[in-house]
């Protein structure tokens, strides 16, 4: 399900989302759609899009225009996963079977555990293929893993797949890119449109540049892979 919220700051928008949806902050992913700093004649705001698979309390379901409806699962379905060990074994087994059937076998193990997040590590001779260009293959595998987790009754658990420490390397690369593009935008007083990115990567760009007073960002496009435009404040 997808919702949109606005606030004067990213924190205010996220707090508003958690309060109005009636769920914890770690039960949804946040995509920053647009940021605008306050100025002499305008108020600053942050517009976010919230993605969640968590069950929303009935009293909080008042967003008909912004919600993509999805049939609710029964309480029995949500409890079928059994113990944490059983769930982890099911997830590692699923991913191992998936990549084996793709023709790129490897080993899958638990990378880290959090309250509502499970990190899995793929070790394979074919890691570069499984990761894919800009991590798109890894993102696709991760999507399938999260769908499978939901079918195991664990819509509350987000699965993160990694291989060859790609996620951390990608994050560091994007932070460097954000600052480099910001410098160019400030120097030329114009805007630069970045390549299509997934929601996590886009949020990282937005957050990295959020504290630079004369640079603003906005997501453009449709679908999962949107582009971030970085522009000099006052350019548009």
Short mmCIF file of C-alpha atoms in Angstrom, two decimals:
data_model
loop_
_atom_site.label_atom_id
_atom_site.label_comp_id
_atom_site.label_asym_id
_atom_site.label_seq_id
_atom_site.Cartn_x
_atom_site.Cartn_y
_atom_site.Cartn_z
CA UNK A 1 0.00 0.00 0.00
CA UNK A 2 1.18 3.51 -0.83
CA UNK A 3 0.36 6.81 0.89
CA UNK A 4 1.64 10.37 0.63
CA UNK A 5 2.29 12.86 3.44
CA UNK A 6 3.74 16.34 3.81
CA UNK A 7 5.48 18.12 6.65
CA UNK A 8 7.77 21.04 7.32
CA UNK A 9 10.63 18.56 7.76
CA UNK A 10 11.26 14.92 6.84
CA UNK A 11 10.86 13.94 10.49
CA UNK A 12 7.53 15.74 10.79
CA UNK A 13 6.20 14.04 7.65
CA UNK A 14 7.34 10.60 8.87
CA UNK A 15 5.85 11.20 12.33
CA UNK A 16 2.59 12.23 10.69
CA UNK A 17 2.58 9.06 8.56
CA UNK A 18 3.14 6.82 11.58
CA UNK A 19 0.44 8.58 13.60
CA UNK A 20 -2.22 8.63 10.87
CA UNK A 21 -1.56 5.08 9.68
CA UNK A 22 -1.37 3.75 13.22
CA UNK A 23 1.82 1.73 12.65
CA UNK A 24 5.43 1.92 13.80
CA UNK A 25 8.03 3.80 11.74
CA UNK A 26 10.01 0.62 11.07
CA UNK A 27 6.97 -0.94 9.40
CA UNK A 28 7.15 1.24 6.30
CA UNK A 29 9.67 2.48 3.76
CA UNK A 30 9.88 6.19 2.99
CA UNK A 31 10.52 7.75 -0.39
CA UNK A 32 11.13 11.49 -0.44
CA UNK A 33 9.29 12.96 -3.41
CA UNK A 34 10.21 16.61 -2.97
CA UNK A 35 11.99 18.94 -0.58
CA UNK A 36 11.75 22.71 -0.46
CA UNK A 37 13.48 24.94 2.05
CA UNK A 38 11.74 27.92 3.59
CA UNK A 39 12.46 31.32 2.12
CA UNK A 40 11.34 34.90 2.39
CA UNK A 41 8.09 34.32 0.51
CA UNK A 42 7.49 30.59 0.90
CA UNK A 43 7.38 27.99 3.62
CA UNK A 44 9.60 24.95 3.49
CA UNK A 45 8.11 21.49 3.21
CA UNK A 46 8.99 17.86 2.58
CA UNK A 47 6.69 15.57 0.60
CA UNK A 48 7.11 11.83 1.17
CA UNK A 49 5.59 8.64 -0.16
CA UNK A 50 5.13 5.76 2.26
CA UNK A 51 5.28 2.12 1.13
CA UNK A 52 4.08 -0.53 3.58
CA UNK A 53 2.81 -4.09 3.63
CA UNK A 54 1.74 -3.81 7.28
CA UNK A 55 -1.92 -4.19 8.22
CA UNK A 56 -3.38 -0.71 8.73
CA UNK A 57 -5.89 -0.37 11.61
CA UNK A 58 -9.41 0.12 10.26
CA UNK A 59 -9.76 3.52 11.92
CA UNK A 60 -6.68 4.77 10.05
CA UNK A 61 -7.85 3.77 6.57
CA UNK A 62 -8.95 7.13 5.27
CA UNK A 63 -6.76 7.59 2.21
CA UNK A 64 -8.87 6.24 -0.71
CA UNK A 65 -7.12 8.33 -3.38
CA UNK A 66 -3.56 7.49 -2.33
CA UNK A 67 -3.88 3.85 -1.36
CA UNK A 68 -3.40 0.97 -3.73
CA UNK A 69 -5.86 -1.53 -2.31
CA UNK A 70 -4.71 -5.03 -1.46
CA UNK A 71 -6.76 -7.81 0.13
CA UNK A 72 -6.12 -8.10 3.86
CA UNK A 73 -4.68 -11.35 5.17
CA UNK A 74 -6.34 -13.20 7.99
CA UNK A 75 -4.86 -13.51 11.46
CA UNK A 76 -4.36 -17.22 10.84
CA UNK A 77 -2.26 -16.44 7.79
CA UNK A 78 -0.10 -14.01 9.74
CA UNK A 79 0.83 -16.65 12.32
CA UNK A 80 1.70 -19.55 10.04
CA UNK A 81 5.43 -18.77 9.85
CA UNK A 82 6.17 -20.41 13.18
CA UNK A 83 9.41 -19.62 15.02
CA UNK A 84 12.06 -17.14 13.89
CA UNK A 85 14.44 -20.01 13.13
CA UNK A 86 11.84 -21.69 10.93
CA UNK A 87 11.20 -18.44 9.09
CA UNK A 88 14.90 -17.77 8.51
CA UNK A 89 15.40 -21.31 7.24
CA UNK A 90 12.43 -20.89 4.90
CA UNK A 91 13.79 -17.60 3.54
CA UNK A 92 17.37 -18.77 3.00
CA UNK A 93 16.06 -21.95 1.39
CA UNK A 94 13.76 -20.00 -0.91
CA UNK A 95 16.49 -17.64 -2.13
CA UNK A 96 18.97 -20.51 -2.60
CA UNK A 97 16.40 -22.45 -4.64
CA UNK A 98 15.54 -19.35 -6.65
CA UNK A 99 19.09 -18.54 -7.74
CA UNK A 100 19.84 -22.23 -8.35
CA UNK A 101 16.90 -22.49 -10.75
CA UNK A 102 18.15 -19.35 -12.46
CA UNK A 103 21.39 -21.20 -13.16
CA UNK A 104 23.52 -19.19 -10.74
CA UNK A 105 23.80 -21.37 -7.60
CA UNK A 106 25.21 -20.06 -4.32
CA UNK A 107 24.88 -20.12 -0.56
CA UNK A 108 22.51 -17.87 1.37
CA UNK A 109 22.97 -17.04 5.05
CA UNK A 110 21.63 -14.56 7.59
CA UNK A 111 23.60 -11.31 7.48
CA UNK A 112 21.79 -9.50 10.32
CA UNK A 113 18.58 -9.56 12.32
CA UNK A 114 16.47 -6.61 13.43
CA UNK A 115 13.02 -6.36 14.96
CA UNK A 116 11.25 -6.02 11.62
CA UNK A 117 14.08 -6.57 9.16
CA UNK A 118 16.07 -9.62 8.09
CA UNK A 119 19.26 -9.26 6.06
CA UNK A 120 20.36 -12.17 3.88
CA UNK A 121 23.76 -12.55 2.22
CA UNK A 122 24.24 -14.33 -1.09
CA UNK A 123 27.65 -15.89 -1.70
CA UNK A 124 28.11 -17.09 -5.26
CA UNK A 125 30.64 -17.27 -8.06
CA UNK A 126 28.02 -15.45 -10.10
CA UNK A 127 27.56 -12.51 -7.73
CA UNK A 128 28.10 -9.90 -10.43
CA UNK A 129 25.22 -11.36 -12.45
CA UNK A 130 22.95 -11.72 -9.43
CA UNK A 131 23.60 -8.09 -8.48
CA UNK A 132 23.13 -6.80 -12.03
CA UNK A 133 23.58 -3.30 -13.40
CA UNK A 134 22.98 -0.73 -10.65
CA UNK A 135 21.73 -3.59 -8.44
CA UNK A 136 18.55 -4.15 -10.46
CA UNK A 137 18.81 -7.95 -10.41
CA UNK A 138 19.41 -7.91 -6.68
CA UNK A 139 16.40 -5.62 -6.23
CA UNK A 140 14.24 -8.01 -8.27
CA UNK A 141 15.38 -10.99 -6.17
CA UNK A 142 14.69 -8.98 -3.02
CA UNK A 143 11.17 -8.19 -4.23
CA UNK A 144 10.47 -11.89 -4.77
CA UNK A 145 11.89 -12.69 -1.33
CA UNK A 146 9.55 -10.14 0.28
CA UNK A 147 6.56 -11.56 -1.59
CA UNK A 148 7.49 -15.02 -0.32
CA UNK A 149 7.87 -13.68 3.23
CA UNK A 150 4.33 -12.29 2.98
CA UNK A 151 3.05 -15.70 1.90
CA UNK A 152 4.70 -17.12 4.99
CA UNK A 153 2.55 -14.79 7.06
CA UNK A 154 5.36 -12.32 7.77
CA UNK A 155 4.18 -9.11 6.12
CA UNK A 156 5.71 -7.35 9.12
CA UNK A 157 9.23 -8.46 8.17
CA UNK A 158 11.24 -6.72 5.43
CA UNK A 159 13.85 -8.85 3.68
CA UNK A 160 17.08 -7.19 2.52
CA UNK A 161 19.33 -9.10 0.12
CA UNK A 162 23.01 -8.29 -0.32
CA UNK A 163 25.99 -9.81 -2.08
CA UNK A 164 29.65 -8.81 -2.09
CA UNK A 165 28.75 -5.95 0.29
CA UNK A 166 27.04 -4.23 -2.65
CA UNK A 167 24.51 -2.26 -0.59
CA UNK A 168 27.17 -0.44 1.44
CA UNK A 169 29.35 0.23 -1.60
CA UNK A 170 26.34 1.57 -3.50
CA UNK A 171 25.40 3.83 -0.60
CA UNK A 172 28.89 5.32 -0.40
CA UNK A 173 28.93 5.83 -4.17
CA UNK A 174 25.57 7.62 -4.13
CA UNK A 175 26.62 9.96 -1.33
CA UNK A 176 29.70 10.96 -3.35
CA UNK A 177 27.54 11.41 -6.44
CA UNK A 178 25.07 13.61 -4.55
CA UNK A 179 27.76 16.00 -3.35
CA UNK A 180 29.44 16.11 -6.77
CA UNK A 181 26.17 16.95 -8.52
CA UNK A 182 25.31 19.55 -5.87
CA UNK A 183 28.65 21.30 -6.49
CA UNK A 184 27.96 21.41 -10.24
CA UNK A 185 24.44 22.73 -9.72
CA UNK A 186 25.66 25.47 -7.39
CA UNK A 187 28.45 26.45 -9.77
CA UNK A 188 26.25 26.62 -12.88
CA UNK A 189 23.00 27.77 -11.19
CA UNK A 190 21.01 25.12 -13.06
CA UNK A 191 19.55 21.64 -12.54
CA UNK A 192 20.75 18.09 -13.20
CA UNK A 193 18.52 15.03 -13.67
CA UNK A 194 20.03 11.81 -12.30
CA UNK A 195 19.58 8.30 -13.63
CA UNK A 196 16.49 6.26 -12.64
CA UNK A 197 16.85 4.85 -9.12
CA UNK A 198 14.90 2.67 -6.73
CA UNK A 199 13.13 4.29 -3.72
CA UNK A 200 15.99 3.60 -1.28
CA UNK A 201 18.63 5.15 -3.54
CA UNK A 202 16.46 8.19 -4.23
CA UNK A 203 15.82 8.74 -0.55
CA UNK A 204 19.57 8.64 0.08
CA UNK A 205 20.13 11.40 -2.49
CA UNK A 206 17.35 13.54 -0.99
CA UNK A 207 18.59 13.05 2.57
CA UNK A 208 22.24 13.68 1.71
CA UNK A 209 21.46 17.04 0.13
CA UNK A 210 18.76 18.08 2.58
CA UNK A 211 21.15 20.22 4.65
CA UNK A 212 22.56 22.20 1.71
CA UNK A 213 20.67 25.49 1.87
CA UNK A 214 20.86 26.53 -1.80
CA UNK A 215 20.15 23.11 -3.36
CA UNK A 216 16.79 21.32 -3.58
CA UNK A 217 15.72 17.93 -4.92
CA UNK A 218 12.61 16.41 -6.46
CA UNK A 219 11.67 12.96 -7.75
CA UNK A 220 10.31 12.85 -11.30
CA UNK A 221 8.71 10.11 -13.37
CA UNK A 222 6.39 7.16 -12.80
CA UNK A 223 6.83 3.63 -11.52
CA UNK A 224 9.37 2.18 -9.12
CA UNK A 225 12.46 3.61 -10.82
CA UNK A 226 12.07 7.39 -10.79
CA UNK A 227 14.72 10.07 -11.37
CA UNK A 228 15.92 12.70 -8.92
CA UNK A 229 16.35 16.23 -10.18
CA UNK A 230 18.89 18.29 -8.24
CA UNK A 231 18.47 22.01 -8.82
CA UNK A 232 19.81 25.30 -7.60
CA UNK A 233 17.37 27.07 -5.35
CA UNK A 234 15.52 29.70 -7.34
CA UNK A 235 16.32 27.98 -10.68
CA UNK A 236 12.79 26.85 -11.45
#
